CSV table of C-alpha atoms in Angstrom, one decimal:
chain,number,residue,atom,x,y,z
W,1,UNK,CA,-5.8,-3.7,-49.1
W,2,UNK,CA,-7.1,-7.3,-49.5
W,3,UNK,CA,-7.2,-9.7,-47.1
W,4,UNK,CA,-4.3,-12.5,-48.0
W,5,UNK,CA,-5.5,-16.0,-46.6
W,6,UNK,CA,-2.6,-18.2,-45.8
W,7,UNK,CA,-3.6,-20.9,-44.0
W,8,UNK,CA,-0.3,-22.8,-43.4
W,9,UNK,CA,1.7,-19.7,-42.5
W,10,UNK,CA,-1.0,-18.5,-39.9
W,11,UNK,CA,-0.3,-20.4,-36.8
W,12,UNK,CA,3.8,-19.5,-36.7
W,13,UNK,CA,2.7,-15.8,-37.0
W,14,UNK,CA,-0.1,-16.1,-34.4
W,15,UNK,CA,2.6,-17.3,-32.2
W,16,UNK,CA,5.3,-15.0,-33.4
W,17,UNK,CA,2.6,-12.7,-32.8
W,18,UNK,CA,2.0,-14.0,-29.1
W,19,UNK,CA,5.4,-14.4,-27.9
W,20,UNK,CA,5.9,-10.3,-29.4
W,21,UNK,CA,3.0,-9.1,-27.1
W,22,UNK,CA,4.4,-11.2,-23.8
W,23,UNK,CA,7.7,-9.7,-24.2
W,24,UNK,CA,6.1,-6.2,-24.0
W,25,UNK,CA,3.6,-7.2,-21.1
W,26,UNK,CA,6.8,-8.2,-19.3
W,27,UNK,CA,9.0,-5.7,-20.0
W,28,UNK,CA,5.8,-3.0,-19.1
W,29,UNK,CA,5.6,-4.6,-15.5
W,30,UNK,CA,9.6,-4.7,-14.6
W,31,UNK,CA,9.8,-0.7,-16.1
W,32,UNK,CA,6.7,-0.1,-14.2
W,33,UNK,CA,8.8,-1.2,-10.9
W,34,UNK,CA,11.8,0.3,-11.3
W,35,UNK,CA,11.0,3.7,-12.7
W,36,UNK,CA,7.2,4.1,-12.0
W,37,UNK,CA,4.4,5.5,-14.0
W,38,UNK,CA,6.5,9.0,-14.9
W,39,UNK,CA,9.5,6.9,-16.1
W,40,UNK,CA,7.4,4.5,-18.1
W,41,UNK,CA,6.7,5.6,-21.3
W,42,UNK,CA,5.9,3.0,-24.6
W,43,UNK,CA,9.6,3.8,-26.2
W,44,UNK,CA,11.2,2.5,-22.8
W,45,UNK,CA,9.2,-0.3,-22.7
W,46,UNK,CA,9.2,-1.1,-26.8
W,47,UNK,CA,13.6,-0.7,-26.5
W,48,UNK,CA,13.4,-3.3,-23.8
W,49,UNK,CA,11.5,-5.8,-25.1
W,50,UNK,CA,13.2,-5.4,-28.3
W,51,UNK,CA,9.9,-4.6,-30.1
W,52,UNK,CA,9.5,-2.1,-32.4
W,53,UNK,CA,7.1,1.1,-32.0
W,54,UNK,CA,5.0,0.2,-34.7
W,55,UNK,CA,4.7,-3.4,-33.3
W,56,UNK,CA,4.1,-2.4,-30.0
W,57,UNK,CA,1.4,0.6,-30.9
W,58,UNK,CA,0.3,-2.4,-33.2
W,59,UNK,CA,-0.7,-4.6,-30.1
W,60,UNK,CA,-1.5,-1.4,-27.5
W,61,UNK,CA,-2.5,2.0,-29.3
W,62,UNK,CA,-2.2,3.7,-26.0
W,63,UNK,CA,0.4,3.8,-22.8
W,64,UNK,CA,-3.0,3.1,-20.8
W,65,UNK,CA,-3.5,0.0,-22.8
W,66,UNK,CA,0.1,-1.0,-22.4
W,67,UNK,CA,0.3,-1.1,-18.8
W,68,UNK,CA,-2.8,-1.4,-17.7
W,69,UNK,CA,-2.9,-5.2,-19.7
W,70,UNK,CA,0.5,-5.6,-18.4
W,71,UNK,CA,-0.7,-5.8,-14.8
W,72,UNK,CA,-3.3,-7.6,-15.3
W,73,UNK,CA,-1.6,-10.7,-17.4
W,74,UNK,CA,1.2,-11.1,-15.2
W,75,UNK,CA,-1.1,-11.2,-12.0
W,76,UNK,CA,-3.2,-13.8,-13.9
W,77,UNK,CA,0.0,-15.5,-14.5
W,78,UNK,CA,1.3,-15.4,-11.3
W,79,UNK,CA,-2.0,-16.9,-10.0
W,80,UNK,CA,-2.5,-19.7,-12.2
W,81,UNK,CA,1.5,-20.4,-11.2
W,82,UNK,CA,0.8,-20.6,-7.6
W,83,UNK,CA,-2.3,-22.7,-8.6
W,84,UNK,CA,0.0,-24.9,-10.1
W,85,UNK,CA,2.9,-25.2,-7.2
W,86,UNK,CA,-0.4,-25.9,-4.8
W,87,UNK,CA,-1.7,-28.4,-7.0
W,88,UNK,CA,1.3,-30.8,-7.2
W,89,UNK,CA,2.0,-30.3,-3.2
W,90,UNK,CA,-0.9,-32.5,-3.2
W,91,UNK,CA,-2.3,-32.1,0.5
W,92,UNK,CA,0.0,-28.5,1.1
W,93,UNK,CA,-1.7,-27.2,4.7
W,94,UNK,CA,-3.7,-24.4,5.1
W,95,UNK,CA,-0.6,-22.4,7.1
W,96,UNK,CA,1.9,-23.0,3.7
W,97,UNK,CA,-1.0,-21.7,1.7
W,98,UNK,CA,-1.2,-18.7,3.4
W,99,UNK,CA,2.0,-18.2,3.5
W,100,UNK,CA,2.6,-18.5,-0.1
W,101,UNK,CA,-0.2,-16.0,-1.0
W,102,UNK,CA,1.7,-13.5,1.5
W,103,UNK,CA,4.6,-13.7,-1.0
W,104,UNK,CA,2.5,-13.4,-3.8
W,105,UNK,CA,2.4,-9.5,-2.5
W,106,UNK,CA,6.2,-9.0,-2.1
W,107,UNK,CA,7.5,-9.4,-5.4
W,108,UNK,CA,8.1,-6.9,-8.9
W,109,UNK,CA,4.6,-7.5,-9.8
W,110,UNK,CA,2.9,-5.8,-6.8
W,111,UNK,CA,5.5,-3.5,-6.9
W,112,UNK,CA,4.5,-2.9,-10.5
W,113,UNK,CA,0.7,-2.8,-9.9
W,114,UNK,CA,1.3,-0.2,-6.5
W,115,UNK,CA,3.1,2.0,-9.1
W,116,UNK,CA,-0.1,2.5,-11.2
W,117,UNK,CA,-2.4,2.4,-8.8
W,118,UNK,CA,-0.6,5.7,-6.6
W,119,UNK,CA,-0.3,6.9,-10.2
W,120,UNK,CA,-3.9,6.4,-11.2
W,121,UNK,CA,-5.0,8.4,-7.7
W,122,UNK,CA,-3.6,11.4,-9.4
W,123,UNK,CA,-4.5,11.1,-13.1
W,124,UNK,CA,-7.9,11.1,-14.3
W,125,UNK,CA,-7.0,9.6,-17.7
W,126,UNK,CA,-6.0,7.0,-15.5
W,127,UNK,CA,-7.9,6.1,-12.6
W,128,UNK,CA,-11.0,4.7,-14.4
W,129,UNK,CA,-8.8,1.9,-15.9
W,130,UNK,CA,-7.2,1.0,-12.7
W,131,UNK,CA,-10.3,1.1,-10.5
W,132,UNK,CA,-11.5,-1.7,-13.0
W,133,UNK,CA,-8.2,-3.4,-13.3
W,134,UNK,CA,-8.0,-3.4,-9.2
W,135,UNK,CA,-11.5,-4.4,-9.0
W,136,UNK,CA,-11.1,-7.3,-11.3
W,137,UNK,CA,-7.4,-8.8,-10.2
W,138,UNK,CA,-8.9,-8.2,-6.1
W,139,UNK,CA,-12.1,-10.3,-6.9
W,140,UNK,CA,-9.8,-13.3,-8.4
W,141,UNK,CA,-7.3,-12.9,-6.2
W,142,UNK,CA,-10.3,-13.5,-3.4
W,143,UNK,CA,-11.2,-16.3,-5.1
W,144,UNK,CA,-8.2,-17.6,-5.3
W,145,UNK,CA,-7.9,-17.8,-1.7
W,146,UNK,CA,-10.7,-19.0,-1.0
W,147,UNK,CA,-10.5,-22.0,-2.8
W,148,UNK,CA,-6.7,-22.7,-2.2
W,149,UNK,CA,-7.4,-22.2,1.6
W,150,UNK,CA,-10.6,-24.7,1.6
W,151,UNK,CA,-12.3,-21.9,3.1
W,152,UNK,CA,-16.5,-22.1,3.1
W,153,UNK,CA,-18.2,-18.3,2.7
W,154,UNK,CA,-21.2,-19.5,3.7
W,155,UNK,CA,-20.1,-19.7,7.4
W,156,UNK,CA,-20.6,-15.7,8.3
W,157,UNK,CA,-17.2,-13.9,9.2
W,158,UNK,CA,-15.2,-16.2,6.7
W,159,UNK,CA,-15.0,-13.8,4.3
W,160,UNK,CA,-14.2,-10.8,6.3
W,161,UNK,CA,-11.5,-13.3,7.4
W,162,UNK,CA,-10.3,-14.0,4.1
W,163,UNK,CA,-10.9,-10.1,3.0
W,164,UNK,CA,-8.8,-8.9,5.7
W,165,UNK,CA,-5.9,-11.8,5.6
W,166,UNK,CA,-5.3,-10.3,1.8
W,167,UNK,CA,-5.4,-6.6,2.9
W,168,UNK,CA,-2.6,-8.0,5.7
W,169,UNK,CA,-0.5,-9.5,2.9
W,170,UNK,CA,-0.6,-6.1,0.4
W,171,UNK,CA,0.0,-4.1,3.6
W,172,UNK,CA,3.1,-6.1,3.9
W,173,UNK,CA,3.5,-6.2,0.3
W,174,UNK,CA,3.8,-1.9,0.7
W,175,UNK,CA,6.7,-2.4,3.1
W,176,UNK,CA,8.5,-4.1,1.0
W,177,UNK,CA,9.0,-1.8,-1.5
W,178,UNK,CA,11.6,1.0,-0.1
W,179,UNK,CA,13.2,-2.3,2.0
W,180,UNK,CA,14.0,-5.8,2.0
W,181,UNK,CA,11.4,-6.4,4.9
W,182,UNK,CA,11.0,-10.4,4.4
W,183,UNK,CA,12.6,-11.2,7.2
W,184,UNK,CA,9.7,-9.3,9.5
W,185,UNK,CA,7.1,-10.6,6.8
W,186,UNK,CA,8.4,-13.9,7.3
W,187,UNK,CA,7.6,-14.1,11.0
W,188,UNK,CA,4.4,-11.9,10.6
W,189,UNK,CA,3.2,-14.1,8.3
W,190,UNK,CA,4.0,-17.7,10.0
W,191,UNK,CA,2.0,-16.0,13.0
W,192,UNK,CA,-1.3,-14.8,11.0
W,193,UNK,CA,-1.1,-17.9,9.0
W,194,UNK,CA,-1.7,-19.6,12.1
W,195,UNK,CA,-4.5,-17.2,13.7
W,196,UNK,CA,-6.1,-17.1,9.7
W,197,UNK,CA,-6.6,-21.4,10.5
W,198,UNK,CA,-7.6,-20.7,13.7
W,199,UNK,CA,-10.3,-18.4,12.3
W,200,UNK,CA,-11.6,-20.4,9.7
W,201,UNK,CA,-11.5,-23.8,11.9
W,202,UNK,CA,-12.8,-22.1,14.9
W,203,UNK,CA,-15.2,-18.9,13.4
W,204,UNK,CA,-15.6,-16.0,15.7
W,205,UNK,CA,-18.7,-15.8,18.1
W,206,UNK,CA,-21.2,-14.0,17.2
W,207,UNK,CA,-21.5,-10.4,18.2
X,1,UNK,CA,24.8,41.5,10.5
X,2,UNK,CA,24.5,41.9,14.2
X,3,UNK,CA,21.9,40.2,16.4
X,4,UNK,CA,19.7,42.9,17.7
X,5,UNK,CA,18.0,41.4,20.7
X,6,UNK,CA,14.3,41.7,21.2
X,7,UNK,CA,13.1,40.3,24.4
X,8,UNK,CA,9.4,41.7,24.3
X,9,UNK,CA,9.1,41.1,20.8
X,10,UNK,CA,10.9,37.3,20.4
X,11,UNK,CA,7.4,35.3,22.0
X,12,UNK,CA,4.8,36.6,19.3
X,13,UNK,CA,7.3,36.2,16.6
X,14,UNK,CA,8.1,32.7,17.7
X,15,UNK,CA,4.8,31.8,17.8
X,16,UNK,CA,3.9,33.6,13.8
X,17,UNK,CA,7.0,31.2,12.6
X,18,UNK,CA,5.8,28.4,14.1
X,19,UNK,CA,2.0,29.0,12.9
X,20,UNK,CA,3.7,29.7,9.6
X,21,UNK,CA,5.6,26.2,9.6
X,22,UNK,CA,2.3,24.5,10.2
X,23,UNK,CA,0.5,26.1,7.5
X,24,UNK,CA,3.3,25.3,5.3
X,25,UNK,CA,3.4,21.2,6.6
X,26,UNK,CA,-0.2,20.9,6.2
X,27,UNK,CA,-0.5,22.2,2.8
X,28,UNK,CA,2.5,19.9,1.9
X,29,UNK,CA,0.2,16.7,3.0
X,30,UNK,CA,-2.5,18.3,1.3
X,31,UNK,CA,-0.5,18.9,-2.0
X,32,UNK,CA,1.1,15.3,-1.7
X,33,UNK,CA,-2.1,13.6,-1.2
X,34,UNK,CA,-3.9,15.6,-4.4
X,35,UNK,CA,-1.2,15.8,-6.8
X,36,UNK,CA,1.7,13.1,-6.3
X,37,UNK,CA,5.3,13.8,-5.5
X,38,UNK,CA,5.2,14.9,-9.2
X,39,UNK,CA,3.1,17.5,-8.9
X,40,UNK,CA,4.0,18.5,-5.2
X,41,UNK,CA,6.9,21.3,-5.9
X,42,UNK,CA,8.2,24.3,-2.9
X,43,UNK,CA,6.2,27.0,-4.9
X,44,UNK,CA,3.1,25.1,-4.7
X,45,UNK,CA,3.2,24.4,-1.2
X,46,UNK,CA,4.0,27.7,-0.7
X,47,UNK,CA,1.3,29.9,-2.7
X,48,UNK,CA,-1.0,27.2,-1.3
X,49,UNK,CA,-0.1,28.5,2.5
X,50,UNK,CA,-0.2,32.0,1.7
X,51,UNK,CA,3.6,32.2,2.5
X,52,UNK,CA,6.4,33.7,0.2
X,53,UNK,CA,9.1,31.8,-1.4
X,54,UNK,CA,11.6,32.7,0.6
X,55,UNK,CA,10.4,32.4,4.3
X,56,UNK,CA,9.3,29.0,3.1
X,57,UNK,CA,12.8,28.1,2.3
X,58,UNK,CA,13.9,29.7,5.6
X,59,UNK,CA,12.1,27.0,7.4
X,60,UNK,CA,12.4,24.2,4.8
X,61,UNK,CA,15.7,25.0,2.5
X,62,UNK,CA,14.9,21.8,0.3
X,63,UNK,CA,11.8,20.4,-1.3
X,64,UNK,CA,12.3,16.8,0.6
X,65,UNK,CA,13.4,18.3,3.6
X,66,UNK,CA,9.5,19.7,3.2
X,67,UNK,CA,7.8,17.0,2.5
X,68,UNK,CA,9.5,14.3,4.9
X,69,UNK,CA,9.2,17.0,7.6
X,70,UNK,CA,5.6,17.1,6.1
X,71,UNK,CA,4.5,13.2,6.6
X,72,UNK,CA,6.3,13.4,9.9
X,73,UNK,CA,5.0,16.0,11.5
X,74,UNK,CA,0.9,15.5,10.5
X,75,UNK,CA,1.7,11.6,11.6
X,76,UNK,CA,2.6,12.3,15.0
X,77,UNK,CA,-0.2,14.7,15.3
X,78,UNK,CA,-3.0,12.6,14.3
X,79,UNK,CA,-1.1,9.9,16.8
X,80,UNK,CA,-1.9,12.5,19.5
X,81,UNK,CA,-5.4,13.1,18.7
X,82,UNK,CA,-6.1,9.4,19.0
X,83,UNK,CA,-4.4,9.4,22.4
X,84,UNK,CA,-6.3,12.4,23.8
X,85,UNK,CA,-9.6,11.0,22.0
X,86,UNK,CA,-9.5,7.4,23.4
X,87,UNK,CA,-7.8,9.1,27.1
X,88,UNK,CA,-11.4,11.3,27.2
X,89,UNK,CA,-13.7,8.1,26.5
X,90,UNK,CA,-12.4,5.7,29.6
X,91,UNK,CA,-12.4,2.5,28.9
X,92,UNK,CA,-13.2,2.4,25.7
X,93,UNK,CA,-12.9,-1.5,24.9
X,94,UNK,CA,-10.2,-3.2,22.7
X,95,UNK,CA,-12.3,-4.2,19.1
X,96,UNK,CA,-13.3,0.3,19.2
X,97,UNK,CA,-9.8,0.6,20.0
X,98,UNK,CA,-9.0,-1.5,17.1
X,99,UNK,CA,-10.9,0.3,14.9
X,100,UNK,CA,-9.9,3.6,15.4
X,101,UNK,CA,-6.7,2.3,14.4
X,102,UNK,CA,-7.8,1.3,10.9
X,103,UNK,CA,-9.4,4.5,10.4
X,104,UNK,CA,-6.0,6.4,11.0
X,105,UNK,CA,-4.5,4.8,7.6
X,106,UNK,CA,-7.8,5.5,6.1
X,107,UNK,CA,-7.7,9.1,5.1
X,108,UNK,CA,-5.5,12.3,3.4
X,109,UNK,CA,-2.4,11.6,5.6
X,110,UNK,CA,-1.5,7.9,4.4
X,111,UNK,CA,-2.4,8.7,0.8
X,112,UNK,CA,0.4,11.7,1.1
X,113,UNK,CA,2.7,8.9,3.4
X,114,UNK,CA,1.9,6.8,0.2
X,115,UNK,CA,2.5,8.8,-2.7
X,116,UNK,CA,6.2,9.9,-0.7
X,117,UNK,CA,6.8,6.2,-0.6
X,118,UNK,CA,6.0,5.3,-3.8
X,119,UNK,CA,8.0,8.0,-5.2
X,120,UNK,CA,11.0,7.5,-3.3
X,121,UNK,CA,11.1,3.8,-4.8
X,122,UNK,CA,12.8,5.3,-8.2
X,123,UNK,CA,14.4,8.8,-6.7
X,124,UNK,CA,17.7,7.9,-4.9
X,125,UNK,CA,17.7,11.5,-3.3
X,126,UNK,CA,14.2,10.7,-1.5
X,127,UNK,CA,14.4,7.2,-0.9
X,128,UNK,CA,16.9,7.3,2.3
X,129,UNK,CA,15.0,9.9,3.9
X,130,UNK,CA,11.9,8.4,3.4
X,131,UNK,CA,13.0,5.2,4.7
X,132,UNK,CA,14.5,6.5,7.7
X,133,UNK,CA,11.2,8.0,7.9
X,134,UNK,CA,9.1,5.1,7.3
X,135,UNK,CA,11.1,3.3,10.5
X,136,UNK,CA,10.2,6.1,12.5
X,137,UNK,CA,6.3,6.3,12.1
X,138,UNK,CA,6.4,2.7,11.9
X,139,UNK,CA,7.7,2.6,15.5
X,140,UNK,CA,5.8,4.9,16.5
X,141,UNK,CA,2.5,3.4,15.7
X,142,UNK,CA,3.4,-0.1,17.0
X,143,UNK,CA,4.3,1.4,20.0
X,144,UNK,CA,0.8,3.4,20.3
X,145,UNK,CA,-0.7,0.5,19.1
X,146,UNK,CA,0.8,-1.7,22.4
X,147,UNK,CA,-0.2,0.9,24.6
X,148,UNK,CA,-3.9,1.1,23.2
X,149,UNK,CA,-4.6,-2.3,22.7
X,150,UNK,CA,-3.4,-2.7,26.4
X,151,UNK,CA,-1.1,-5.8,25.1
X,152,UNK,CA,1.8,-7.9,26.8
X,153,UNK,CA,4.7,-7.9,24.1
X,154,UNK,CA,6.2,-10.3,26.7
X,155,UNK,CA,3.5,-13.0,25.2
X,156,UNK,CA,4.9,-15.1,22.3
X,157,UNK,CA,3.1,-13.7,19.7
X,158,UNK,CA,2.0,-10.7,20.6
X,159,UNK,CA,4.4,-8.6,18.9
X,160,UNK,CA,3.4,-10.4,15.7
X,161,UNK,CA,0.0,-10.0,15.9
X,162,UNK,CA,-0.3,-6.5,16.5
X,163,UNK,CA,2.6,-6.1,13.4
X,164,UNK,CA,-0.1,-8.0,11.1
X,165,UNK,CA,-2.9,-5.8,12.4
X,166,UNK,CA,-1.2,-2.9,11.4
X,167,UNK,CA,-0.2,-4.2,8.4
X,168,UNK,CA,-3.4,-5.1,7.7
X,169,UNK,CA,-4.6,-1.6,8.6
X,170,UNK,CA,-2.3,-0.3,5.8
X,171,UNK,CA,-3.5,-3.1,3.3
X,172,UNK,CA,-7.1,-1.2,4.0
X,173,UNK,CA,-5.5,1.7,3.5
X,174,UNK,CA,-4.5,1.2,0.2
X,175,UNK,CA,-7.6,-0.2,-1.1
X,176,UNK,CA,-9.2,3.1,-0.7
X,177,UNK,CA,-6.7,5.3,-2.7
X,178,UNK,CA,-9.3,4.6,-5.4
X,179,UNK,CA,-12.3,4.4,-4.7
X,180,UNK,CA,-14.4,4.6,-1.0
X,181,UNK,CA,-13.8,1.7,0.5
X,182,UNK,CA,-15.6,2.6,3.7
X,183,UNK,CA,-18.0,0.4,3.5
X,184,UNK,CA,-15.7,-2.9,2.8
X,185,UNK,CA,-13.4,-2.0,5.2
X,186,UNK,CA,-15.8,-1.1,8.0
X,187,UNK,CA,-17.1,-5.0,7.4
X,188,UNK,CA,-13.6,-6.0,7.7
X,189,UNK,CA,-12.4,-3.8,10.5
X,190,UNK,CA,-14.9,-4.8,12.8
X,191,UNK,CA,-15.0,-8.7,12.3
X,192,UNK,CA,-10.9,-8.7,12.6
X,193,UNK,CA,-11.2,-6.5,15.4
X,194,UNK,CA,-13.0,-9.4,17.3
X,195,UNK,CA,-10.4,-11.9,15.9
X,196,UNK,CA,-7.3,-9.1,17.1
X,197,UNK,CA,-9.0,-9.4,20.7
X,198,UNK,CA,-9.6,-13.0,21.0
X,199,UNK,CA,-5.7,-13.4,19.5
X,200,UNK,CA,-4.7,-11.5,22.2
X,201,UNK,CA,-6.4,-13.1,25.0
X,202,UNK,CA,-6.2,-16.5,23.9
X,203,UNK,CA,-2.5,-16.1,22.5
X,204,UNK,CA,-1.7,-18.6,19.8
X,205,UNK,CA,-0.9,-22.3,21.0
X,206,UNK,CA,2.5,-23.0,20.2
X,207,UNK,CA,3.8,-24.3,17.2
């Protein structure tokens, strides 16, 4: 049961090692939107990423650890993506900003994420891990916009503004999930993304 | 097999089926909302309304004819008692207005709407009812939303802005599947109900 040290051979595994547990993340998040918490179980998800079990109970001992991680790393990944895009677009307004973080809601990934979370309403195994998982990926998300959209929280009603804008684009996220809605989206959006730089540009009287 | 005709006695059992449909669609939004689709079968419903097995499947001869008839049904409800609550209060103005329509997608009767959805994503038996569904209500509560809000469709913009609200409504919705959200979303309700009213009386310049 000693420890072996091999110092030349440990960076390839680490990355082996890596590369195993992002082919599981990923294939947790796409079984997660097609077949939902029920249909998801660790054997699904190991046989589709061509992982192992032992591998895969290896890196998650648990189905919560599996998906819940899952959810979490591809929104971080998706966020520091659309980081990315914005960052070379150097000068992208604040309307194509918005915009983009409406689409951010209308893809696998939220559909993955609304799976667990309507799952998580009914499971108490469940629900303290996604309460923290949601609390966590809404706070960076927030963030996120904030600083992509230039926006300054200091000025009061900004970020109400900002709060509500995101709720906007994960309601439209939800109607996107039994139909292609992006048509609709796409005109709902154009229009908020408008009255969203109105808002911040212009902030709301006082009341 | 004959029809034996009952005029005296047809009224007071017309009215004990429909009383007994009700109890049945109410415990269905109840059940849906606490347990999931997965956990939301006939005989549950059923022993949960005090009704027997097979009267419930006189009025409902499948489970999703139930539960659709379910979300339908307590939707257009709750849709009245918004009408008749804001008809009593004249002139209540357009941000309490507003409000109120957050707080519909707030409670018992979206988290069953949700849980349907959700579920309907993977089951191809649910997922065209529920979509056909899904239109409907949508409709429907765009259309209230028109009338309430007092808007002018006729307005560029209009349509889209009331679409986003709603959406947005939803969004909130969502957010408090897990957790109370009350607080949040009260912050949020109220600040883009001032933003929904100046949108609408200031419609959006052109672009």
């Amino acid at each position: 049961m000693g420890t072996v040290t091999r110092p030349r051979g440990r960076a390839p595994r680490q990355d082996r090692s890596r590369a195993t547990r992002q082919r599981l993340l990923e294939a947790a998040v796409d079984c997660l939107a097609e077949h939902g918490w029920s249909g998801s179980t660790v054997t699904v998800v190991a046989e589709r990423a061509g992982v192992s079990r032992g591998a895969t109970q290896h890196h998650f001992p648990t189905r919560e650890d599996l998906f819940t991680a899952a959810v979490e790393h591809v929104a971080a990944q998706r966020s520091a993506a659309l980081r990315d895009l914005l960052a070379e677009k150097d000068g992208a307004d604040r309307t194509a900003v918005a915009r983009a973080l409406v689409e951010l809601y209308a893809g696998p990934l939220f559909r993955a994420a609304l799976q667990l979370w309507v799952a998580a309403a009914n499971e108490d195994g469940l629900r303290p891990r996604v309460t923290a998982l949601e609390a966590r990926v809404g706070r960076e998300a927030h963030r996120m916009a904030v600083e992509l959209l230039d926006a300054d929280e200091s000025v009061p009603g900004v970020r109400e503004t900002i709060q509500g804008f995101l709720d906007m684009a994960r309601g439209l996220g939800l109607a996107n999930v039994l139909t292609d809605d992006s048509a609709r989206r796409e005109h709902v959006a154009t229009h908020w993304a408008e009255l969203l730089d109105r808002a911040l540009t212009q902030p709301a009287r006082p009341s």
